[in-house]
Amino acid sequence: MHANEGGGTFAVVPDRTLELACATVMEEMLPLMPPGMSHQVLDFGLHANPESLKSTLQAAIDNIEARFDTVILGYGLCSMAVAGLKANACTLVVPRVDDCIALFLGSGEAYKAQHSAEPGTYYLTKGWIEAGDAPFADYDRLVERYGVERAEWVLREMLKHYTRLALINTGQYEMERYRDYSRETAARFDLRYEEIPGSNALVTKMLYGPWDGDFVIARPGETIPLDAFLEALRRS
């Protein structure tokens, strides 16, 4: 049984629990997922429109909630997309972080430390590279549409506030191909390449508990409160 700050306890029962996450986060969760736990993947591209992400998440919760006691959301606040989500028949569990970079680094504190030391960082993981969800992935399409010179200008404008490209190594998979891609991309756009250690600590905690102050819990009929995230951000 796992206590949570709102009082009461929860037991992680794998066959009554569903993990709902985007493809990039699910890459990290699947190797660690308890036998019998269900999962559902949503398109990472939904992050580009937080309102669309929110409505898609709510629709997914509405569609699946009666079959599960708990739905774990593999998201952070994500531009407020999770704030206000509600389930009437199950409990929602979401990590108390701003976005998924903290999930790959192991904690909100680890992300804050990286951001403080290197604020101009563009982060990559295997999932982001495979999903093609980075400005670098648009380069060939931009070349076809606008030509090389214009494509280079667009990418450099998108990246002008970045100085470092950091590949997060969570230890879950063979890294060499992703290192090659990241090094080449960094050199191409005049970014300093660095590989930084990730951690599966927060992902493991999501799947097995305890769901303590690192998580926001919404019981049946409750909404996920924005204030719970804002309080954590104010304390940081």
Coordinates of C-alpha atoms in Angstrom, one line a residue:
M1 CA 0.0 0.0 0.0
H2 CA 1.3 3.4 -0.9
A3 CA 0.4 6.6 1.0
N4 CA -0.1 9.9 -0.6
E5 CA -0.1 13.5 0.7
G6 CA -3.9 13.8 0.4
G7 CA -4.5 11.0 2.9
G8 CA -5.5 7.4 2.4
T9 CA -3.6 4.7 0.7
F10 CA -3.4 3.1 -2.8
A11 CA -2.1 -0.3 -3.8
V12 CA -0.5 -0.7 -7.2
V13 CA -2.6 -3.5 -8.7
P14 CA -1.0 -4.0 -12.2
D15 CA -4.0 -5.7 -13.9
R16 CA -6.3 -2.8 -12.7
T17 CA -3.9 -0.1 -13.6
L18 CA -3.3 1.6 -17.0
E19 CA -0.4 3.7 -18.1
L20 CA -1.3 6.5 -20.5
A21 CA 1.7 8.3 -22.1
C22 CA 3.1 9.7 -25.3
A23 CA 5.5 7.5 -27.4
T24 CA 8.7 9.1 -26.1
V25 CA 7.8 8.5 -22.4
M26 CA 6.5 5.0 -23.1
E27 CA 9.9 4.1 -24.6
E28 CA 11.3 4.4 -21.0
M29 CA 8.3 2.8 -19.3
L30 CA 7.9 -0.4 -21.2
P31 CA 11.1 -2.1 -20.1
L32 CA 10.1 -1.4 -16.4
M33 CA 6.4 -2.0 -16.6
P34 CA 5.0 -4.7 -14.1
P35 CA 3.6 -7.8 -15.7
G36 CA -0.2 -7.4 -16.3
M37 CA -0.2 -3.6 -16.4
S38 CA -1.9 -2.2 -19.5
H39 CA -0.7 0.8 -21.5
Q40 CA -2.0 3.2 -24.2
V41 CA 0.2 5.4 -26.4
L42 CA -0.8 8.9 -27.6
D43 CA 0.8 10.8 -30.4
F44 CA 3.7 13.0 -29.2
G45 CA 2.7 15.6 -31.8
L46 CA -0.3 16.6 -29.6
H47 CA 2.2 18.6 -27.4
A48 CA 2.3 21.2 -30.1
N49 CA -1.3 22.1 -29.2
P50 CA -1.9 21.9 -25.4
E51 CA -5.7 22.3 -25.7
S52 CA -5.8 19.4 -28.2
L53 CA -3.6 17.3 -25.9
K54 CA -5.9 18.1 -23.0
S55 CA -9.1 17.1 -24.9
T56 CA -7.4 13.9 -26.3
L57 CA -6.3 12.9 -22.8
Q58 CA -9.7 13.5 -21.3
A59 CA -11.4 11.5 -24.1
A60 CA -9.0 8.7 -23.5
I61 CA -9.7 8.7 -19.8
D62 CA -13.4 8.8 -20.4
N63 CA -13.1 5.8 -22.7
I64 CA -11.0 3.6 -20.5
E65 CA -11.7 4.6 -16.9
A66 CA -14.4 2.1 -16.1
R67 CA -12.1 -0.8 -16.8
F68 CA -9.4 0.3 -14.4
D69 CA -9.0 1.5 -10.8
T70 CA -6.0 3.7 -11.6
V71 CA -4.7 5.6 -14.6
I72 CA -1.1 6.8 -14.4
L73 CA -0.4 9.7 -16.8
G74 CA 3.1 9.7 -18.2
Y75 CA 3.1 13.5 -18.6
G76 CA 4.1 16.6 -16.6
L77 CA 2.0 19.7 -16.5
C78 CA 2.9 20.0 -20.2
S79 CA 1.7 23.6 -20.8
M80 CA -1.2 23.1 -18.4
A81 CA -2.6 20.2 -20.5
V82 CA -3.2 17.9 -17.5
A83 CA -4.7 20.6 -15.2
G84 CA -8.4 20.1 -15.0
L85 CA -8.5 16.4 -16.2
K86 CA -11.0 14.3 -14.3
A87 CA -12.1 10.7 -14.0
N88 CA -15.4 9.7 -12.4
A89 CA -14.6 6.0 -11.9
C90 CA -10.9 5.8 -11.2
T91 CA -7.9 7.5 -9.6
L92 CA -5.6 9.6 -11.7
V93 CA -1.9 9.7 -10.9
V94 CA 0.5 12.3 -12.5
P95 CA 4.1 13.2 -11.7
R96 CA 4.4 16.7 -10.2
V97 CA 6.8 18.0 -12.8
D98 CA 6.6 20.7 -15.5
D99 CA 7.4 18.4 -18.5
C100 CA 8.8 15.1 -19.4
I101 CA 12.4 16.1 -19.4
A102 CA 12.3 15.7 -15.6
L103 CA 11.0 12.1 -16.1
F104 CA 14.0 11.2 -18.2
L105 CA 16.4 12.8 -15.7
G106 CA 14.9 11.1 -12.7
S107 CA 13.4 14.1 -10.8
G108 CA 12.2 17.7 -11.0
E109 CA 15.3 18.6 -9.0
A110 CA 17.6 17.1 -11.5
Y111 CA 16.0 19.0 -14.3
K112 CA 16.2 22.3 -12.4
A113 CA 19.8 21.7 -11.8
Q114 CA 20.5 21.1 -15.5
H115 CA 18.4 24.1 -16.4
S116 CA 20.2 26.3 -13.9
A117 CA 23.7 25.2 -15.1
E118 CA 22.9 25.2 -18.9
P119 CA 19.6 27.1 -19.6
G120 CA 20.3 27.1 -23.4
T121 CA 20.0 23.3 -23.8
Y122 CA 18.0 21.3 -26.4
Y123 CA 17.4 17.8 -25.0
L124 CA 17.2 14.6 -27.0
T125 CA 16.3 11.0 -26.1
K126 CA 15.9 7.9 -28.2
G127 CA 12.2 8.4 -28.2
W128 CA 12.4 12.0 -29.4
I129 CA 14.9 11.0 -32.2
E130 CA 12.8 8.0 -33.3
A131 CA 9.6 10.1 -33.3
G132 CA 11.2 12.8 -35.4
D133 CA 9.9 15.4 -33.0
A134 CA 12.8 17.9 -33.1
P135 CA 13.4 20.8 -35.3
F136 CA 16.3 19.0 -36.9
A137 CA 13.8 16.4 -38.3
D138 CA 12.1 19.2 -40.3
Y139 CA 15.3 20.2 -42.2
D140 CA 14.8 18.0 -45.2
R141 CA 11.2 19.0 -45.6
L142 CA 12.2 22.7 -45.3
V143 CA 14.9 22.2 -48.0
E144 CA 12.3 20.7 -50.4
R145 CA 9.9 23.5 -49.8
Y146 CA 12.3 26.5 -49.5
G147 CA 15.7 25.5 -50.6
V148 CA 18.9 25.0 -48.6
E149 CA 19.6 28.6 -47.7
R150 CA 16.1 29.4 -46.4
A151 CA 15.9 26.0 -44.6
E152 CA 19.2 26.7 -42.8
W153 CA 18.0 30.2 -41.8
V154 CA 14.7 28.8 -40.4
L155 CA 16.5 26.1 -38.3
R156 CA 19.1 28.6 -37.0
E157 CA 16.3 31.0 -36.0
M158 CA 14.5 28.2 -34.1
L159 CA 17.8 27.3 -32.3
K160 CA 19.3 30.7 -31.8
H161 CA 18.7 30.7 -28.0
Y162 CA 20.4 27.2 -27.6
T163 CA 24.1 26.6 -27.1
R164 CA 24.1 22.9 -26.0
L165 CA 22.5 19.8 -27.4
A166 CA 22.3 17.2 -24.6
L167 CA 21.5 13.5 -25.3
I168 CA 20.0 12.0 -22.1
N169 CA 21.2 8.4 -21.5
T170 CA 18.7 6.6 -19.3
G171 CA 20.5 3.3 -19.6
Q172 CA 17.6 1.6 -21.2
Y173 CA 19.0 1.0 -24.7
E174 CA 22.0 0.8 -26.9
M175 CA 23.1 4.4 -27.4
E176 CA 25.7 4.5 -30.2
R177 CA 23.3 5.2 -33.1
Y178 CA 21.7 8.0 -31.1
R179 CA 25.1 9.4 -30.1
D180 CA 26.1 9.6 -33.8
Y181 CA 22.9 11.4 -34.8
S182 CA 23.2 13.8 -31.9
R183 CA 26.9 14.6 -32.5
E184 CA 26.3 15.2 -36.2
T185 CA 23.3 17.4 -35.5
A186 CA 25.1 19.4 -32.9
A187 CA 28.0 20.0 -35.3
R188 CA 25.7 20.9 -38.1
F189 CA 24.0 23.7 -36.1
D190 CA 27.0 24.9 -34.1
L191 CA 25.8 23.5 -30.8
R192 CA 28.0 21.9 -28.1
Y193 CA 27.3 18.2 -27.8
E194 CA 27.1 16.6 -24.4
E195 CA 25.8 13.2 -23.2
I196 CA 24.2 13.5 -19.8
P197 CA 23.1 10.8 -17.4
G198 CA 19.4 10.2 -17.0
S199 CA 17.6 8.1 -14.5
N200 CA 14.7 5.7 -14.3
A201 CA 14.0 6.6 -10.7
L202 CA 10.9 8.7 -11.2
V203 CA 9.5 6.4 -14.0
T204 CA 10.0 3.4 -11.6
K205 CA 8.2 5.3 -8.8
M206 CA 5.3 6.0 -11.2
L207 CA 4.9 2.3 -12.0
Y208 CA 5.4 0.8 -8.5
G209 CA 4.9 3.7 -6.0
P210 CA 5.1 5.2 -3.5
W211 CA 2.9 7.9 -4.9
D212 CA 4.2 10.5 -2.4
G213 CA 4.7 14.3 -2.8
D214 CA 6.3 13.7 -6.2
F215 CA 2.9 13.0 -7.6
V216 CA -0.5 14.7 -7.9
I217 CA -3.4 12.4 -7.0
A218 CA -7.0 13.0 -8.2
R219 CA -9.5 10.5 -6.7
P220 CA -12.7 9.6 -8.6
G221 CA -14.7 12.8 -9.2
E222 CA -11.8 15.1 -8.5
T223 CA -10.0 17.2 -11.1
I224 CA -6.2 17.5 -11.3
P225 CA -5.5 20.9 -9.7
L226 CA -3.2 23.4 -11.3
D227 CA -2.2 24.8 -7.9
A228 CA -0.5 21.5 -7.0
F229 CA 2.0 22.1 -9.8
L230 CA 2.4 25.8 -9.3
E231 CA 3.2 25.3 -5.6
A232 CA 6.0 22.9 -6.5
L233 CA 7.3 25.4 -9.1
R234 CA 7.3 28.2 -6.6
R235 CA 9.3 26.1 -4.1
S236 CA 11.9 25.4 -6.7

